[in-house]
XYZ file of C-alpha atoms in Angstrom:
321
model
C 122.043 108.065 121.086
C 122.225 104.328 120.492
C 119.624 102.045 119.572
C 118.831 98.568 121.736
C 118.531 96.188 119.511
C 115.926 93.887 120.365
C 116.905 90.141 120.024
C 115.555 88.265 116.767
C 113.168 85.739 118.500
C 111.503 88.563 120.220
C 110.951 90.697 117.081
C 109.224 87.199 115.827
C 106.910 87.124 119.001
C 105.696 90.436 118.453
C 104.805 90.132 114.852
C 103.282 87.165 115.924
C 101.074 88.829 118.146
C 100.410 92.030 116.193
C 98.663 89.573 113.047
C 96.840 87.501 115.761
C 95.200 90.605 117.263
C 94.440 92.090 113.774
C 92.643 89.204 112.684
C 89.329 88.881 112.707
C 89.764 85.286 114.550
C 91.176 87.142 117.401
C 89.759 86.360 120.900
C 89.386 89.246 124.667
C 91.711 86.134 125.886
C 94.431 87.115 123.130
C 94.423 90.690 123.823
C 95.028 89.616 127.656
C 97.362 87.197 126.564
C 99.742 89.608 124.487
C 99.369 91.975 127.234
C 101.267 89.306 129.577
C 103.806 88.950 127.031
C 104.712 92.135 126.937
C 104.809 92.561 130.760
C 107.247 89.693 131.275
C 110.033 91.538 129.882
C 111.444 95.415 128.929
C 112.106 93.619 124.968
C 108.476 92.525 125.046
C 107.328 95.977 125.704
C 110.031 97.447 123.971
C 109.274 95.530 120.478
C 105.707 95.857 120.705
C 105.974 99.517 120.823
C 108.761 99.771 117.938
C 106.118 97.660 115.981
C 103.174 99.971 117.158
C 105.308 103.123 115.917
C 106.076 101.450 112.322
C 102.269 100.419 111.759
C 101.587 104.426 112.620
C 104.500 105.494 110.850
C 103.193 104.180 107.269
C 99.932 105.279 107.647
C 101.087 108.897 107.754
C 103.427 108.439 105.116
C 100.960 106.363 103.196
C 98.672 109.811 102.807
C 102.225 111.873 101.547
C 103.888 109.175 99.937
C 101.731 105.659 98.726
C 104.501 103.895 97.574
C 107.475 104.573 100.562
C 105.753 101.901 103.000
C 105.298 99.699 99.616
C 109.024 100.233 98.707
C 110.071 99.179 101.678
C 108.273 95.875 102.208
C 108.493 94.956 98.530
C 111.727 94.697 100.114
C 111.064 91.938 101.933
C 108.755 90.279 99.081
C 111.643 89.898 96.688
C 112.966 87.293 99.212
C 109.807 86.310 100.459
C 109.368 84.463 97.176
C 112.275 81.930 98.048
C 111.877 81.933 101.966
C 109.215 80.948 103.791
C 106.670 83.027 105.780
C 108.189 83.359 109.511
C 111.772 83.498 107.249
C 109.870 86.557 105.347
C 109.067 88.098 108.973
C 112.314 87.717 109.900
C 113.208 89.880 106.777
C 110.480 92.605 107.530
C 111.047 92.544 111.174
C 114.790 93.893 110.287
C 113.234 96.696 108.579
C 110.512 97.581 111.320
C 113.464 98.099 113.708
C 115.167 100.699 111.253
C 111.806 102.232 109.376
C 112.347 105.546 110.613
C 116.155 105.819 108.792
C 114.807 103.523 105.451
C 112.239 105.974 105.231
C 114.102 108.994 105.831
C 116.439 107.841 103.316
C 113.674 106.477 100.494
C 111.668 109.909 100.579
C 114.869 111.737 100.022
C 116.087 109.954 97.206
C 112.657 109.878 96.115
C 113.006 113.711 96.325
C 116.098 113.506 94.542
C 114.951 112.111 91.298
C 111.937 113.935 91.275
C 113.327 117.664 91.632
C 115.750 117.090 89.288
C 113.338 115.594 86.342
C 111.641 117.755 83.555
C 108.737 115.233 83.665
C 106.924 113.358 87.031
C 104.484 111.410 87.577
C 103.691 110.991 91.545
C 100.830 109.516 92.302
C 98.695 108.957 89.340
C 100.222 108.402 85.734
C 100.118 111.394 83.565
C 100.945 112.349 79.606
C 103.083 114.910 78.360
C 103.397 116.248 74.390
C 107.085 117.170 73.909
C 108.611 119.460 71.595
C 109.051 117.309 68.871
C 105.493 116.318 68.825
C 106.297 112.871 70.279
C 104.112 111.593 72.920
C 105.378 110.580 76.553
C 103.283 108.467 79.344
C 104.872 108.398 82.892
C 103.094 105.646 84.934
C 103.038 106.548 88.763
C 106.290 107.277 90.667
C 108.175 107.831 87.573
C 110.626 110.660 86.931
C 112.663 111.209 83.328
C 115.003 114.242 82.367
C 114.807 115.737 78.950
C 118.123 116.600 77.018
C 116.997 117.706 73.072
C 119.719 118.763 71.009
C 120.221 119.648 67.425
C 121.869 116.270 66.462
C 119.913 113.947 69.245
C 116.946 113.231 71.383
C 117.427 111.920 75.013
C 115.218 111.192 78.032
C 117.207 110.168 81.113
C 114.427 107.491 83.129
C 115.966 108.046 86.832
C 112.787 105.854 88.677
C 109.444 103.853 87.225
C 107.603 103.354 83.539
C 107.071 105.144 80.369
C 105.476 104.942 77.233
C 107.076 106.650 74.089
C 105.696 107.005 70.854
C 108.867 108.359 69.051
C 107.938 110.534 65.861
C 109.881 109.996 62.973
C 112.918 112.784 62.245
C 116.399 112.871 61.344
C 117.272 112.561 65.141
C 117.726 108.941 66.659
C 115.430 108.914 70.547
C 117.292 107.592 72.596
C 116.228 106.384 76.625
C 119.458 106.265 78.935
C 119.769 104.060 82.120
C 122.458 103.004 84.035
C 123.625 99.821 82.216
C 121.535 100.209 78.819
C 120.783 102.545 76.069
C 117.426 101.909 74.111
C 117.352 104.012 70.827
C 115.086 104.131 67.721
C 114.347 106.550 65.049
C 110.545 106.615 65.351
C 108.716 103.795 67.138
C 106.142 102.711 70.296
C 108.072 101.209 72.813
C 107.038 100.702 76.641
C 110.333 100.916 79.517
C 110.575 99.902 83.004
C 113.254 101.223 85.223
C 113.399 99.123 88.580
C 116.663 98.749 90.863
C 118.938 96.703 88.609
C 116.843 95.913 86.267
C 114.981 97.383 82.848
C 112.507 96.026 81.150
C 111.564 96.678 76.938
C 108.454 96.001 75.553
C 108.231 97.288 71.859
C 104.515 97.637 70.127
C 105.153 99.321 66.993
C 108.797 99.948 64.867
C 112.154 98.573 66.692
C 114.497 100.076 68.832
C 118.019 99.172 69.444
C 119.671 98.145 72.839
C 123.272 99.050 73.369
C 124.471 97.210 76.720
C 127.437 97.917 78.766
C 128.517 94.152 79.196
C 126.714 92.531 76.066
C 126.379 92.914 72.314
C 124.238 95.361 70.890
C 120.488 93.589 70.003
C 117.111 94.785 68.089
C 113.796 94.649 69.639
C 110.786 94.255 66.781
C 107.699 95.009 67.207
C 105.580 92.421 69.293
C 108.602 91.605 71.500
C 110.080 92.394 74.870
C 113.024 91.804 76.517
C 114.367 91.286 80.663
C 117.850 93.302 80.719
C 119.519 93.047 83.818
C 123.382 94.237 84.494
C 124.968 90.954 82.924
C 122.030 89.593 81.584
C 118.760 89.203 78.797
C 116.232 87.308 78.441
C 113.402 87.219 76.234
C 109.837 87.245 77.416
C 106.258 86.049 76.537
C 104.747 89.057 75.286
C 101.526 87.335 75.066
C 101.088 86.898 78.521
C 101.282 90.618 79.618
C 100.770 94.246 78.537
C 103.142 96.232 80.183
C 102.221 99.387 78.929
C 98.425 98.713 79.371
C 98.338 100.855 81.912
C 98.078 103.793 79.938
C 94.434 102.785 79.227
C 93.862 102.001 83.203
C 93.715 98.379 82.391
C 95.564 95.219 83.097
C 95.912 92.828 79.901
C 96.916 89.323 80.755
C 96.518 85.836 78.931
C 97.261 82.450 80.913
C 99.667 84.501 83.674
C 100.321 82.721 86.974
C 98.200 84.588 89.845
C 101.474 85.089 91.768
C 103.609 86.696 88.542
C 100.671 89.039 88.395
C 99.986 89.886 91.728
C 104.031 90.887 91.594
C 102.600 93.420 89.357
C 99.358 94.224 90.978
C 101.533 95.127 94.390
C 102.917 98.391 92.495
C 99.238 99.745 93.021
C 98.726 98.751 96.079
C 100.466 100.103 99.451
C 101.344 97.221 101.766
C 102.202 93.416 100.932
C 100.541 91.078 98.834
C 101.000 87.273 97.762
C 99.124 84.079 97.113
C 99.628 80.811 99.032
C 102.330 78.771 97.065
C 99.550 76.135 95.987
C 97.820 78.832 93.734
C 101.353 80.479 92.422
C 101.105 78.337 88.949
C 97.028 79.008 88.783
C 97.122 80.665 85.304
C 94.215 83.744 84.446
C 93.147 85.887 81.957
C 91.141 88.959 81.020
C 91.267 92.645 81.165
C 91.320 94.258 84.908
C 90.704 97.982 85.930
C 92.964 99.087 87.759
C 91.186 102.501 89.466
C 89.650 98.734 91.730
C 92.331 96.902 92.829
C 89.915 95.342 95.757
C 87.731 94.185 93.147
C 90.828 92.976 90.824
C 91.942 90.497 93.894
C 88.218 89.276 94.788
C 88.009 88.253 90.876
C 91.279 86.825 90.648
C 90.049 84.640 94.309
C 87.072 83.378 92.237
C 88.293 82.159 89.734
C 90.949 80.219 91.624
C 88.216 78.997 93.606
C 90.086 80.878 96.932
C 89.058 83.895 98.843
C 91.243 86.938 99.704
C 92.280 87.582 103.652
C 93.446 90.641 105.002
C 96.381 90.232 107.701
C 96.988 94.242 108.463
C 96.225 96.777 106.261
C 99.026 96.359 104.672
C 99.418 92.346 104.249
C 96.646 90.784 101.726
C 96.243 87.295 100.532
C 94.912 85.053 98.090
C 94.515 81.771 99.600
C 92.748 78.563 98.944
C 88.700 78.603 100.204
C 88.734 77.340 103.477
């Protein structure tokens, strides 16, 4: 059966009027207000109840799956960060109108990589000992495959972050992705697996990185790299411990509030951002991560700006009012 699509301008209106009536400005004359927009028209009442079904649709999934209503509007926050807000609604009213196939379509790829891995993590990190004695981390909705052999060591990283400290043996460790091989004889390296794009953080030893489309490089100790399909780039890896996790911490020294909020969001179910004015506001500290509530009231403080709740799932930092 076919879908009506609802026109773009109307998707806006309802949005509009779904974060006015879940804020805690909202007025009885709003709620008697929205309820004459919606009677003026069938698309009125017809977009207000596709949003009503999405906002009920990710709670249930939120309890099976955290991450699925995360995935999707991370979706819509990697070009949030170059559009403006009603542009960004724009973007996440699209995928409102089509949750119920993204969804559908998310949790069985999800499925995918996870039935066919030797090693999850779901919904909490976990550690595994392998065979050789090395010593594996999986951070949250991460999923690797194991392939030992008598001449190499392999884990395939289909989704999310590990943390490998190789042992030392005759056989190189090796970590396959799509566009990049990272190998090393025995070392303590951290890898990220997102999309189209990896991310290498080495802490102790080196590892090599063989890439499809560039020349083979080394990562030392106290280094880490961006790889993307045609592309590397070197980071600060003073600024941020990626594999800090593993202690249930956040590390960070002088990182803008909205490059770490971009990391913050992966704990969190929903959308989160800063007002532009506070993007560049640099911080610093350690941060537990089993309170991400309390992680976003501290980072508020001490940018002198308190944090608003849209929706349930739409949080902000923004400047004291």
């Amino acid at each position: 059966m076919a879908v009506k699509k609802v026109p773009e301008n109307i998707v806006q209106q309802a949005i509009a009027w779904h974060i006015r009536l879940a804020s805690s400005q909202q007025q009885s004359t709003d709620v008697e207000a929205c309820n004459h927009w919606r009677a003026q028209h069938t698309d009125h009442e017809l977009a207000w109840q596709r949003l009503l079904e999405m906002d009920s649709t990710f709670a249930q999934v939120a309890d099976q799956a955290p991450t699925l209503a995360q995935s999707i509007l991370l979706k819509t926050d990697s070009d949030y960060r170059s559009v403006n807000r009603r542009q960004a609604l724009k973007v996440m009213a699209r995928s409102a109108m089509t949750v119920a196939v993204v969804s559908g379509i998310a949790y069985q790829q999800g499925a995918i990589d996870y039935l066919g891995a030797d090693y999850v993590a779901y919904s909490a990190s976990k550690f595994y000992l392998l065979q050789d004695n090395s010593e594996l981390w999986l951070n949250k909705n991460s999923a690797a495959k194991l392939n030992f052999s008598s001449s190499s060591r392999q884990l395939d990283l289909s989704r999310g972050e590990l943390k490998l400290n190789a042992v030392a043996e005759h056989r190189p460790f090796s970590i396959q992705l799509p566009f990049v091989k990272i190998s090393s004889q025995q070392a303590s390296f951290f890898v990220r697996h997102h999309d189209e794009e990896v991310i290498v953080q080495v802490m102790d030893g080196s590892v090599s990185v063989n890439h499809l489309s560039q020349n083979r490089f080394d990562i030392k100790a106290g280094q880490s790299y961006r790889v993307g399909a045609h592309s590397v780039q070197l980071l600060d890896n003073k600024m941020f411990d990626y594999s800090s996790w593993v202690d249930g911490i956040f590390s960070v020294r002088n990182m803008p509030l909205s490059a770490l909020l971009a990391e913050l969001s992966n704990y969190r179910s929903g959308f989160l951002r800063c007002a532009p004015s506070l993007a560049e506001h640099l911080v610093s500290g350690v941060y537990q991560l089993s309170d991400t509530d309390l992680i976003l009231k501290t980072l508020a403080l001490s940018a002198q700006a308190e944090v608003r709740y849209l929706t349930r799932w739409w949080t902000e930092i923004i400047p004291s009012r």
